[in-house]
mmCIF file of C-alpha atoms in Angstrom:
data_model
loop_
_atom_site.group_PDB
_atom_site.id
_atom_site.type_symbol
_atom_site.label_atom_id
_atom_site.label_comp_id
_atom_site.label_asym_id
_atom_site.label_seq_id
_atom_site.Cartn_x
_atom_site.Cartn_y
_atom_site.Cartn_z
ATOM 1 C CA MET A 1 26.402 45.509 2.010
ATOM 2 C CA ARG A 2 27.373 48.553 -0.096
ATOM 3 C CA VAL A 3 24.316 50.453 1.172
ATOM 4 C CA VAL A 4 25.272 49.820 4.778
ATOM 5 C CA LEU A 5 28.863 50.972 4.189
ATOM 6 C CA GLY A 6 27.506 54.172 2.583
ATOM 7 C CA LEU A 7 25.322 54.863 5.584
ATOM 8 C CA LEU A 8 28.295 54.366 7.918
ATOM 9 C CA LEU A 9 30.420 56.781 5.886
ATOM 10 C CA LEU A 10 27.557 59.305 5.967
ATOM 11 C CA LEU A 11 27.320 59.047 9.726
ATOM 12 C CA LEU A 12 31.067 59.498 10.083
ATOM 13 C CA GLY A 13 30.795 62.575 7.897
ATOM 14 C CA LEU A 14 28.048 64.003 10.019
ATOM 15 C CA CYS A 15 30.052 63.436 13.184
ATOM 16 C CA GLY A 16 33.058 65.178 11.631
ATOM 17 C CA SER A 17 30.958 68.174 10.619
ATOM 18 C CA GLY A 18 29.620 68.536 14.148
ATOM 19 C CA ALA A 19 33.118 68.411 15.549
ATOM 20 C CA GLN A 20 34.277 71.148 13.198
ATOM 21 C CA GLY A 21 31.316 73.299 14.266
ATOM 22 C CA GLU A 22 32.245 73.067 17.880
ATOM 23 C CA GLY A 23 35.900 73.886 17.181
ATOM 24 C CA GLY A 24 34.906 77.039 15.331
ATOM 25 C CA GLY A 25 33.355 78.431 18.521
ATOM 26 C CA LEU A 26 36.830 79.097 19.997
ATOM 27 C CA ASP A 27 37.526 82.155 17.707
ATOM 28 C CA GLU A 28 37.025 85.692 19.049
ATOM 29 C CA GLY A 29 34.883 88.684 17.966
ATOM 30 C CA GLY A 30 32.636 89.105 14.931
ATOM 31 C CA ALA A 31 34.826 86.911 12.777
ATOM 32 C CA VAL A 32 34.057 84.100 15.096
ATOM 33 C CA GLU A 33 30.328 84.676 14.837
ATOM 34 C CA GLU A 34 30.449 85.022 11.053
ATOM 35 C CA SER A 35 32.529 81.847 10.737
ATOM 36 C CA SER A 36 30.090 80.078 13.063
ATOM 37 C CA GLU A 37 27.099 81.141 10.956
ATOM 38 C CA GLN A 38 28.788 80.043 7.742
ATOM 39 C CA THR A 39 29.756 76.736 9.343
ATOM 40 C CA THR A 40 26.191 76.191 10.565
ATOM 41 C CA LYS A 41 24.730 76.910 7.108
ATOM 42 C CA GLN A 42 27.286 74.694 5.455
ATOM 43 C CA THR A 43 26.622 71.916 8.019
ATOM 44 C CA THR A 44 22.862 72.198 7.444
ATOM 45 C CA CYS A 45 23.319 71.948 3.679
ATOM 46 C CA ASP A 46 25.624 68.976 4.084
ATOM 47 C CA ILE A 47 23.137 67.251 6.383
ATOM 48 C CA TRP A 48 20.338 67.651 3.860
ATOM 49 C CA VAL A 49 22.573 66.381 1.072
ATOM 50 C CA GLU A 50 23.582 63.435 3.184
ATOM 51 C CA MET A 51 19.965 62.813 4.148
ATOM 52 C CA ARG A 52 18.950 62.721 0.468
ATOM 53 C CA ALA A 53 21.798 60.316 -0.216
ATOM 54 C CA LEU A 54 20.627 58.215 2.732
ATOM 55 C CA ARG A 55 17.065 58.275 1.382
ATOM 56 C CA ASP A 56 18.319 57.216 -2.055
ATOM 57 C CA MET A 57 20.242 54.379 -0.491
ATOM 58 C CA VAL A 58 17.177 53.322 1.478
ATOM 59 C CA VAL A 59 15.121 53.366 -1.722
ATOM 60 C CA GLU A 60 17.736 51.214 -3.431
ATOM 61 C CA LEU A 61 17.613 48.842 -0.457
ATOM 62 C CA LYS A 62 13.801 48.657 -0.807
ATOM 63 C CA VAL A 63 14.158 47.771 -4.485
ATOM 64 C CA GLU A 64 16.662 45.080 -3.653
ATOM 65 C CA LEU A 65 14.349 43.758 -0.930
ATOM 66 C CA ARG A 66 11.400 43.671 -3.356
ATOM 67 C CA ASN A 67 13.545 41.793 -5.870
ATOM 68 C CA MET A 68 14.470 39.397 -3.110
ATOM 69 C CA GLU A 69 10.760 38.949 -2.244
ATOM 70 C CA ALA A 70 10.015 38.246 -5.924
ATOM 71 C CA ARG A 71 12.737 35.613 -5.982
ATOM 72 C CA VAL A 72 11.322 34.056 -2.798
ATOM 73 C CA LYS A 73 7.806 34.025 -4.326
ATOM 74 C CA ASP A 74 9.205 32.361 -7.467
ATOM 75 C CA SER A 75 10.849 29.760 -5.251
ATOM 76 C CA GLU A 76 7.524 29.171 -3.449
ATOM 77 C CA SER A 77 5.738 28.815 -6.823
ATOM 78 C CA GLN A 78 8.323 26.267 -7.992
ATOM 79 C CA VAL A 79 8.010 24.398 -4.696
ATOM 80 C CA ASN A 80 4.195 24.312 -5.045
ATOM 81 C CA GLU A 81 4.522 22.958 -8.597
ATOM 82 C CA LEU A 82 6.934 20.295 -7.330
ATOM 83 C CA LYS A 83 4.471 19.384 -4.553
ATOM 84 C CA THR A 84 1.678 19.021 -7.119
ATOM 85 C CA GLU A 85 3.848 16.781 -9.299
ATOM 86 C CA LEU A 86 4.816 14.702 -6.258
ATOM 87 C CA ILE A 87 1.128 14.281 -5.279
ATOM 88 C CA LEU A 88 0.258 13.163 -8.832
ATOM 89 C CA THR A 89 3.184 10.732 -8.757
ATOM 90 C CA LYS A 90 1.990 9.344 -5.414
ATOM 91 C CA VAL A 91 -1.546 8.853 -6.815
ATOM 92 C CA GLN A 92 -0.100 7.020 -9.838
ATOM 93 C CA VAL A 93 2.009 4.842 -7.541
ATOM 94 C CA GLU A 94 -1.046 4.010 -5.380
ATOM 95 C CA LEU A 95 -3.049 3.110 -8.512
ATOM 96 C CA LEU A 96 -0.165 0.897 -9.623
ATOM 97 C CA GLN A 97 -0.069 -0.787 -6.215
ATOM 98 C CA ARG A 98 -3.810 -1.500 -6.351
ATOM 99 C CA GLU A 99 -3.466 -2.907 -9.882
ATOM 100 C CA ASN A 100 -0.561 -5.106 -8.762
ATOM 101 C CA SER A 101 -2.634 -6.275 -5.778
ATOM 102 C CA VAL A 102 -5.518 -7.268 -8.113
ATOM 103 C CA GLN A 103 -3.073 -9.046 -10.427
ATOM 104 C CA ALA A 104 -1.526 -10.914 -7.483
ATOM 105 C CA THR A 105 -5.016 -12.052 -6.397
ATOM 106 C CA GLN A 106 -5.798 -13.265 -9.912
ATOM 107 C CA LEU A 107 -2.491 -15.126 -10.103
ATOM 108 C CA ILE A 108 -3.115 -16.791 -6.747
ATOM 109 C CA SER A 109 -6.562 -17.919 -7.989
ATOM 110 C CA LEU A 110 -5.066 -19.269 -11.197
ATOM 111 C CA GLU A 111 -2.267 -20.997 -9.279
ATOM 112 C CA THR A 112 -4.794 -23.439 -7.778
ATOM 113 C CA ARG A 113 -6.032 -24.352 -11.257
ATOM 114 C CA LEU A 114 -2.731 -24.832 -13.031
ATOM 115 C CA THR A 115 0.131 -26.409 -11.118
ATOM 116 C CA ALA A 116 2.439 -25.912 -14.072
ATOM 117 C CA THR A 117 2.416 -22.103 -13.585
ATOM 118 C CA GLU A 118 3.352 -22.114 -9.895
ATOM 119 C CA SER A 119 6.999 -21.244 -10.520
ATOM 120 C CA LYS A 120 6.230 -18.316 -12.809
ATOM 121 C CA THR A 121 3.530 -17.051 -10.451
ATOM 122 C CA SER A 122 6.020 -17.189 -7.549
ATOM 123 C CA ASP A 123 8.554 -15.157 -9.550
ATOM 124 C CA LEU A 124 5.856 -12.637 -10.387
ATOM 125 C CA GLU A 125 4.875 -12.273 -6.739
ATOM 126 C CA LYS A 126 8.539 -11.675 -5.801
ATOM 127 C CA GLN A 127 8.815 -8.988 -8.468
ATOM 128 C CA ASN A 128 5.626 -7.337 -7.215
ATOM 129 C CA ALA A 129 6.934 -7.411 -3.629
ATOM 130 C CA ASP A 130 10.214 -5.828 -4.759
ATOM 131 C CA LEU A 131 8.288 -3.180 -6.695
ATOM 132 C CA GLN A 132 6.161 -2.366 -3.648
ATOM 133 C CA THR A 133 9.316 -2.049 -1.518
ATOM 134 C CA ARG A 134 10.900 0.328 -3.998
ATOM 135 C CA LEU A 135 7.705 2.378 -4.243
ATOM 136 C CA SER A 136 7.543 2.568 -0.441
ATOM 137 C CA THR A 137 11.126 3.866 -0.478
ATOM 138 C CA SER A 138 10.135 6.462 -3.069
ATOM 139 C CA GLU A 139 7.166 7.538 -0.928
ATOM 140 C CA SER A 140 9.491 7.902 2.093
ATOM 141 C CA GLU A 141 11.841 10.054 0.033
ATOM 142 C CA LEU A 142 8.885 12.163 -1.130
ATOM 143 C CA LEU A 143 7.754 12.635 2.478
ATOM 144 C CA VAL A 144 11.282 13.760 3.424
ATOM 145 C CA SER A 145 11.275 16.178 0.489
ATOM 146 C CA LYS A 146 7.867 17.527 1.582
ATOM 147 C CA SER A 147 9.189 18.030 5.130
ATOM 148 C CA ARG A 148 12.209 19.929 3.793
ATOM 149 C CA ILE A 149 9.969 22.058 1.565
ATOM 150 C CA ASP A 150 7.750 22.883 4.581
ATOM 151 C CA GLN A 151 10.875 23.889 6.509
ATOM 152 C CA LEU A 152 11.945 26.015 3.537
ATOM 153 C CA GLU A 153 8.528 27.718 3.471
ATOM 154 C CA ARG A 154 8.780 28.480 7.176
ATOM 155 C CA GLU A 155 12.259 29.935 6.704
ATOM 156 C CA ASN A 156 11.006 32.045 3.800
ATOM 157 C CA GLY A 157 8.158 33.347 6.002
ATOM 158 C CA VAL A 158 10.646 34.295 8.719
ATOM 159 C CA GLN A 159 12.844 36.008 6.154
ATOM 160 C CA ALA A 160 9.863 37.932 4.757
ATOM 161 C CA THR A 161 8.976 39.110 8.280
ATOM 162 C CA GLN A 162 12.548 40.200 8.914
ATOM 163 C CA LEU A 163 12.700 42.029 5.597
ATOM 164 C CA ILE A 164 9.439 43.873 6.352
ATOM 165 C CA SER A 165 10.784 44.804 9.772
ATOM 166 C CA LEU A 166 14.015 46.002 8.213
ATOM 167 C CA GLU A 167 12.102 48.043 5.624
ATOM 168 C CA THR A 168 10.059 49.664 8.415
ATOM 169 C CA ARG A 169 13.143 50.442 10.411
ATOM 170 C CA LEU A 170 14.930 51.909 7.389
ATOM 171 C CA THR A 171 11.879 53.983 6.381
ATOM 172 C CA ALA A 172 11.617 55.521 9.839
ATOM 173 C CA PRO A 173 14.622 57.892 9.343
ATOM 174 C CA GLU A 174 12.776 59.652 6.474
ATOM 175 C CA SER A 175 10.013 60.842 8.857
ATOM 176 C CA LYS A 176 12.437 61.817 11.624
ATOM 177 C CA THR A 177 14.998 64.072 9.899
ATOM 178 C CA SER A 178 14.714 66.774 12.600
ATOM 179 C CA ASP A 179 16.042 64.394 15.234
ATOM 180 C CA LEU A 180 18.880 63.037 13.063
ATOM 181 C CA GLU A 181 21.724 64.523 15.133
ATOM 182 C CA LYS A 182 20.341 63.096 18.380
ATOM 183 C CA GLN A 183 19.768 59.652 16.877
ATOM 184 C CA ASN A 184 23.118 59.219 15.071
ATOM 185 C CA ALA A 185 24.469 56.872 17.676
ATOM 186 C CA ASP A 186 21.254 54.861 17.750
ATOM 187 C CA LEU A 187 21.121 54.838 13.971
ATOM 188 C CA GLN A 188 24.645 53.471 13.802
ATOM 189 C CA THR A 189 23.672 50.670 16.195
ATOM 190 C CA ARG A 190 20.512 49.884 14.231
ATOM 191 C CA LEU A 191 22.444 49.914 10.967
ATOM 192 C CA SER A 192 24.974 47.487 12.404
ATOM 193 C CA THR A 193 22.119 45.238 13.472
ATOM 194 C CA SER A 194 20.569 45.565 10.013
ATOM 195 C CA GLU A 195 23.891 44.701 8.434
ATOM 196 C CA SER A 196 24.143 41.587 10.597
ATOM 197 C CA GLU A 197 20.570 40.624 9.787
ATOM 198 C CA LEU A 198 21.208 41.222 6.086
ATOM 199 C CA LEU A 199 24.280 39.021 6.239
ATOM 200 C CA VAL A 200 22.240 36.328 7.979
ATOM 201 C CA SER A 201 19.466 36.716 5.417
ATOM 202 C CA LYS A 202 21.933 36.485 2.552
ATOM 203 C CA SER A 203 23.477 33.383 4.085
ATOM 204 C CA ARG A 204 20.046 31.791 4.551
ATOM 205 C CA ILE A 205 19.042 32.729 1.005
ATOM 206 C CA ASP A 206 22.266 31.169 -0.328
ATOM 207 C CA GLN A 207 21.512 28.088 1.712
ATOM 208 C CA LEU A 208 17.953 28.113 0.374
ATOM 209 C CA GLU A 209 19.255 28.266 -3.199
ATOM 210 C CA ARG A 210 21.640 25.389 -2.498
ATOM 211 C CA GLU A 211 18.837 23.361 -0.945
ATOM 212 C CA ASN A 212 16.609 24.110 -3.928
ATOM 213 C CA GLY A 213 19.380 22.912 -6.235
ATOM 214 C CA VAL A 214 19.778 19.727 -4.184
ATOM 215 C CA GLN A 215 16.014 19.187 -4.205
ATOM 216 C CA ALA A 216 15.918 19.694 -7.967
ATOM 217 C CA THR A 217 18.653 17.067 -8.342
ATOM 218 C CA GLN A 218 16.804 14.691 -6.036
ATOM 219 C CA LEU A 219 13.549 15.224 -7.915
ATOM 220 C CA ILE A 220 15.282 14.548 -11.244
ATOM 221 C CA SER A 221 16.742 11.349 -9.759
ATOM 222 C CA LEU A 222 13.320 10.383 -8.382
ATOM 223 C CA GLU A 223 11.702 11.071 -11.746
ATOM 224 C CA THR A 224 14.319 8.852 -13.412
ATOM 225 C CA ARG A 225 13.656 6.073 -10.904
ATOM 226 C CA LEU A 226 9.896 6.424 -11.362
ATOM 227 C CA THR A 227 10.331 6.299 -15.146
ATOM 228 C CA ALA A 228 12.349 3.087 -14.775
ATOM 229 C CA THR A 229 9.676 1.720 -12.427
ATOM 230 C CA GLU A 230 6.941 2.579 -14.930
ATOM 231 C CA SER A 231 8.933 0.824 -17.657
ATOM 232 C CA LYS A 232 9.345 -2.272 -15.513
ATOM 233 C CA THR A 233 5.665 -2.118 -14.595
ATOM 234 C CA SER A 234 4.758 -1.936 -18.291
ATOM 235 C CA ASP A 235 6.932 -4.988 -18.947
ATOM 236 C CA LEU A 236 5.263 -6.724 -16.007
ATOM 237 C CA GLU A 237 1.821 -5.908 -17.398
ATOM 238 C CA LYS A 238 2.868 -7.331 -20.752
ATOM 239 C CA GLN A 239 4.154 -10.464 -19.038
ATOM 240 C CA ASN A 240 0.908 -10.714 -17.093
ATOM 241 C CA ALA A 241 -1.113 -10.321 -20.297
ATOM 242 C CA ASP A 242 0.962 -13.030 -21.964
ATOM 243 C CA LEU A 243 0.582 -15.230 -18.900
ATOM 244 C CA GLN A 244 -3.181 -14.681 -18.885
ATOM 245 C CA THR A 245 -3.312 -15.577 -22.587
ATOM 246 C CA ARG A 246 -1.328 -18.737 -21.919
ATOM 247 C CA LEU A 247 -3.514 -19.552 -18.945
ATOM 248 C CA ARG A 248 -6.659 -19.063 -21.005
ATOM 249 C CA THR A 249 -5.177 -21.377 -23.639
ATOM 250 C CA SER A 250 -4.318 -23.888 -20.913
ATOM 251 C CA GLU A 251 -7.818 -23.595 -19.484
ATOM 252 C CA SER A 252 -9.278 -24.230 -22.938
ATOM 253 C CA GLU A 253 -7.026 -27.251 -23.341
ATOM 254 C CA LEU A 254 -8.008 -28.435 -19.864
ATOM 255 C CA LEU A 255 -11.672 -28.079 -20.733
ATOM 256 C CA VAL A 256 -11.092 -30.095 -23.911
ATOM 257 C CA SER A 257 -9.139 -32.698 -21.933
ATOM 258 C CA LYS A 258 -11.848 -32.809 -19.286
ATOM 259 C CA SER A 259 -14.460 -33.284 -22.003
ATOM 260 C CA ARG A 260 -12.433 -36.106 -23.528
ATOM 261 C CA ILE A 261 -11.914 -37.672 -20.106
ATOM 262 C CA ASP A 262 -15.629 -37.460 -19.415
ATOM 263 C CA GLN A 263 -16.287 -39.077 -22.793
ATOM 264 C CA LEU A 264 -13.801 -41.837 -22.027
ATOM 265 C CA GLU A 265 -15.348 -42.365 -18.603
ATOM 266 C CA ARG A 266 -18.769 -42.629 -20.181
ATOM 267 C CA GLU A 267 -17.397 -45.058 -22.751
ATOM 268 C CA ASN A 268 -15.728 -47.065 -19.988
ATOM 269 C CA GLU A 269 -18.968 -47.115 -18.052
ATOM 270 C CA GLU A 270 -20.786 -48.335 -21.142
ATOM 271 C CA LYS A 271 -18.016 -50.796 -21.995
ATOM 272 C CA PRO A 272 -18.773 -54.318 -20.762
ATOM 273 C CA LYS A 273 -16.484 -55.673 -18.054
ATOM 274 C CA VAL A 274 -15.603 -59.325 -18.321
ATOM 275 C CA ALA A 275 -12.967 -61.170 -16.265
ATOM 276 C CA PHE A 276 -12.775 -64.484 -14.451
ATOM 277 C CA TYR A 277 -10.275 -66.573 -12.528
ATOM 278 C CA THR A 278 -10.908 -70.152 -11.389
ATOM 279 C CA ALA A 279 -9.148 -73.222 -9.979
ATOM 280 C CA LEU A 280 -9.950 -76.834 -10.798
ATOM 281 C CA THR A 281 -10.791 -78.711 -7.560
ATOM 282 C CA ASN A 282 -9.802 -79.651 -4.022
ATOM 283 C CA SER A 283 -10.098 -83.439 -4.701
ATOM 284 C CA ARG A 284 -6.430 -83.705 -5.793
ATOM 285 C CA ASN A 285 -6.185 -86.301 -8.616
ATOM 286 C CA VAL A 286 -8.287 -85.762 -11.749
ATOM 287 C CA GLY A 287 -8.146 -88.622 -14.306
ATOM 288 C CA PRO A 288 -7.024 -90.524 -16.149
ATOM 289 C CA TYR A 289 -10.347 -91.382 -17.888
ATOM 290 C CA ASN A 290 -11.170 -93.686 -20.804
ATOM 291 C CA THR A 291 -12.804 -90.817 -22.728
ATOM 292 C CA ASP A 292 -12.258 -87.116 -23.142
ATOM 293 C CA MET A 293 -13.679 -85.220 -20.186
ATOM 294 C CA THR A 294 -14.753 -81.552 -20.004
ATOM 295 C CA LEU A 295 -12.940 -79.863 -17.117
ATOM 296 C CA LYS A 296 -15.208 -78.016 -14.691
ATOM 297 C CA TYR A 297 -13.202 -75.470 -12.740
ATOM 298 C CA SER A 298 -15.341 -75.394 -9.615
ATOM 299 C CA LYS A 299 -13.457 -72.887 -7.464
ATOM 300 C CA VAL A 300 -14.427 -69.455 -8.763
ATOM 301 C CA PHE A 301 -12.455 -66.491 -7.328
ATOM 302 C CA THR A 302 -13.389 -63.852 -9.881
ATOM 303 C CA ASN A 303 -16.328 -63.841 -12.280
ATOM 304 C CA ILE A 304 -17.050 -60.250 -13.365
ATOM 305 C CA GLY A 305 -19.860 -60.297 -15.880
ATOM 306 C CA ASN A 306 -20.827 -63.886 -14.897
ATOM 307 C CA ALA A 307 -19.554 -65.154 -18.246
ATOM 308 C CA TYR A 308 -18.065 -68.353 -16.737
ATOM 309 C CA ASN A 309 -20.370 -71.183 -15.601
ATOM 310 C CA PRO A 310 -18.720 -73.441 -12.985
ATOM 311 C CA ALA A 311 -21.500 -76.029 -13.364
ATOM 312 C CA THR A 312 -20.599 -76.656 -17.028
ATOM 313 C CA GLY A 313 -17.019 -75.404 -17.219
ATOM 314 C CA PHE A 314 -17.932 -73.173 -20.202
ATOM 315 C CA PHE A 315 -16.950 -69.537 -20.702
ATOM 316 C CA THR A 316 -19.475 -67.754 -22.936
ATOM 317 C CA ALA A 317 -18.486 -64.460 -24.592
ATOM 318 C CA PRO A 318 -21.148 -61.845 -23.688
ATOM 319 C CA VAL A 319 -20.130 -59.362 -26.447
ATOM 320 C CA LYS A 320 -18.063 -59.331 -29.580
ATOM 321 C CA GLY A 321 -14.446 -58.513 -28.794
ATOM 322 C CA VAL A 322 -10.897 -59.674 -28.262
ATOM 323 C CA TYR A 323 -10.382 -61.894 -25.211
ATOM 324 C CA TYR A 324 -7.307 -63.061 -23.362
ATOM 325 C CA LEU A 325 -7.442 -66.657 -21.977
ATOM 326 C CA GLN A 326 -4.869 -68.594 -19.934
ATOM 327 C CA PHE A 327 -4.634 -71.957 -18.249
ATOM 328 C CA THR A 328 -2.074 -73.713 -16.019
ATOM 329 C CA ALA A 329 -1.801 -77.494 -15.630
ATOM 330 C CA PHE A 330 -0.033 -79.341 -12.807
ATOM 331 C CA GLY A 331 0.744 -83.021 -12.101
ATOM 332 C CA TYR A 332 3.340 -85.143 -10.329
ATOM 333 C CA HIS A 333 2.510 -88.765 -11.349
ATOM 334 C CA ALA A 334 4.275 -90.710 -14.038
ATOM 335 C CA GLY A 335 2.325 -90.667 -17.275
ATOM 336 C CA SER A 336 0.742 -88.136 -19.656
ATOM 337 C CA MET A 337 -0.586 -84.730 -18.559
ATOM 338 C CA GLY A 338 -2.453 -82.731 -21.203
ATOM 339 C CA ILE A 339 -5.237 -80.162 -21.953
ATOM 340 C CA GLN A 340 -7.271 -79.378 -25.078
ATOM 341 C CA VAL A 341 -8.911 -75.982 -25.744
ATOM 342 C CA TYR A 342 -12.232 -75.875 -27.591
ATOM 343 C CA LYS A 343 -13.971 -72.933 -29.207
ATOM 344 C CA ASN A 344 -17.576 -73.997 -29.518
ATOM 345 C CA ASN A 345 -17.121 -77.571 -30.877
ATOM 346 C CA GLN A 346 -13.770 -76.904 -32.550
ATOM 347 C CA ARG A 347 -10.482 -77.835 -30.905
ATOM 348 C CA ILE A 348 -8.068 -74.914 -31.308
ATOM 349 C CA MET A 349 -5.179 -75.993 -29.015
ATOM 350 C CA TYR A 350 -3.703 -79.135 -27.510
ATOM 351 C CA ASN A 351 -0.846 -79.228 -24.981
ATOM 352 C CA ASP A 352 0.525 -82.275 -23.160
ATOM 353 C CA ILE A 353 3.641 -83.451 -21.385
ATOM 354 C CA TRP A 354 4.926 -86.963 -20.605
ATOM 355 C CA GLN A 355 6.446 -87.881 -17.245
ATOM 356 C CA SER A 356 8.494 -91.028 -17.135
ATOM 357 C CA SER A 357 8.697 -90.833 -13.332
ATOM 358 C CA GLY A 358 7.035 -88.981 -10.504
ATOM 359 C CA GLY A 359 7.779 -85.327 -9.851
ATOM 360 C CA ASP A 360 6.156 -81.873 -10.057
ATOM 361 C CA LYS A 361 5.449 -80.754 -13.599
ATOM 362 C CA TYR A 362 3.796 -77.560 -14.851
ATOM 363 C CA PHE A 363 2.894 -76.112 -18.161
ATOM 364 C CA THR A 364 1.051 -72.880 -18.938
ATOM 365 C CA ASN A 365 -0.320 -71.446 -22.130
ATOM 366 C CA SER A 366 -2.416 -68.460 -23.164
ATOM 367 C CA LEU A 367 -4.587 -67.397 -26.077
ATOM 368 C CA VAL A 368 -5.846 -64.140 -27.573
ATOM 369 C CA LEU A 369 -9.083 -64.836 -29.438
ATOM 370 C CA GLU A 370 -11.586 -62.772 -31.341
ATOM 371 C CA LEU A 371 -15.012 -63.984 -30.217
ATOM 372 C CA ILE A 372 -18.525 -62.960 -31.046
ATOM 373 C CA ALA A 373 -21.365 -62.882 -28.559
ATOM 374 C CA GLY A 374 -22.371 -66.449 -27.672
ATOM 375 C CA ASP A 375 -19.036 -68.153 -28.552
ATOM 376 C CA GLU A 376 -18.092 -70.740 -25.922
ATOM 377 C CA ILE A 377 -14.665 -71.728 -24.643
ATOM 378 C CA HIS A 378 -14.013 -74.807 -22.516
ATOM 379 C CA LEU A 379 -11.084 -77.027 -21.592
ATOM 380 C CA VAL A 380 -10.994 -80.823 -22.056
ATOM 381 C CA LEU A 381 -8.881 -83.497 -20.364
ATOM 382 C CA PRO A 382 -7.947 -86.022 -23.071
ATOM 383 C CA SER A 383 -8.474 -89.734 -22.316
ATOM 384 C CA GLY A 384 -5.505 -91.341 -20.572
ATOM 385 C CA ASN A 385 -4.289 -87.946 -19.189
ATOM 386 C CA PHE A 386 -4.402 -86.673 -15.634
ATOM 387 C CA LEU A 387 -4.135 -83.445 -13.606
ATOM 388 C CA TYR A 388 -3.714 -82.570 -9.961
ATOM 389 C CA ASP A 389 -5.178 -79.789 -7.813
ATOM 390 C CA ASP A 390 -5.922 -79.095 -4.156
ATOM 391 C CA LYS A 391 -6.378 -76.170 -1.814
ATOM 392 C CA ASP A 392 -3.179 -74.564 -3.150
ATOM 393 C CA ASN A 393 -4.820 -74.089 -6.591
ATOM 394 C CA TYR A 394 -2.132 -75.526 -8.892
ATOM 395 C CA SER A 395 -4.380 -75.938 -11.952
ATOM 396 C CA THR A 396 -6.201 -72.731 -12.982
ATOM 397 C CA PHE A 397 -8.226 -71.251 -15.846
ATOM 398 C CA SER A 398 -8.692 -67.470 -16.348
ATOM 399 C CA GLY A 399 -9.631 -64.880 -18.931
ATOM 400 C CA ALA A 400 -10.684 -61.266 -19.567
ATOM 401 C CA LEU A 401 -12.108 -59.006 -22.278
ATOM 402 C CA LEU A 402 -9.312 -56.878 -23.686
ATOM 403 C CA PHE A 403 -11.580 -54.571 -25.718
ATOM 404 C CA PRO A 404 -14.925 -54.863 -27.471
ATOM 405 C CA LEU A 405 -15.323 -54.702 -31.238
#
């Protein structure tokens, strides 16, 4: 701005000198000619002095323009460094996304094996989705920043072209000093244009500096957000590692449980299965007899292991173990209703009930016995006692192996 004002003042001075020269031509005689020669010499000296000053100003303007170019190149270098850092950040984000994708796949695979971890796996997937969204937002911001940097580079290129053009236009007066008087008016116009262009350039450079400051702030903010994201990702990786450790422990426990279950299944397959359920008869009244009578429960509904013989009424223990036995007796006549339980040839239980008149009467009892293989259990109807049974199966005898010994 100061250089332009100096050039304008120089031009005004030149115009004033020319005007004075013309006015001097109005004097008469030799004094007029002598004054005219002195004025011409003085004007020529002044023009050369002013031309040197103009050249010095142009040189100063060149120096300022070179400094401005250096500043623009520094800005381009900083922008390139920022672009490199942004590319590295994008690569790290993409690597993080791929790692999160692999982790999500592993969690989905583990989810089918352990139902207990479904809730935690769901939370982890939500966190990963949120992280991907935030990273996508960061990528969008980086793309916007790249677009603005490209625009800045284009503006810098335009400014460089304008500065070169201005330098060429300002250098031209040095080679055309002989035509300076004729080109004063044109020079003034060109200097005005240069001043306007310089003002525009200064404004654009100020805007460029402001934009660079804003970009630096945005990059610092983005770096802070990426640092926070990396911290959260590190925590997530730790959580995933802990989850994988817990899942491996759970898998080990499941393998142990599966082994134990397989062992139990094999033991259950090897374990003998004994159970029976029978009813007495369809002939209704049984007894009374003059002697004790072995009861033969002829209606067999269940006889797993074939340990009960309906032809004899005996249950024979196939293996050593603890057995559960139960019987139910029914009658409705007046008189005595009773049952005796024998283990081999030893009576181990006797139940009876007396009815003074007709009416339905029941009694039920059960036993838990330790038997060895070959022990026999049968029920006996004592002499003088009676029972009743028909298709409704009122009187029954049943039993089962609780566990072998």
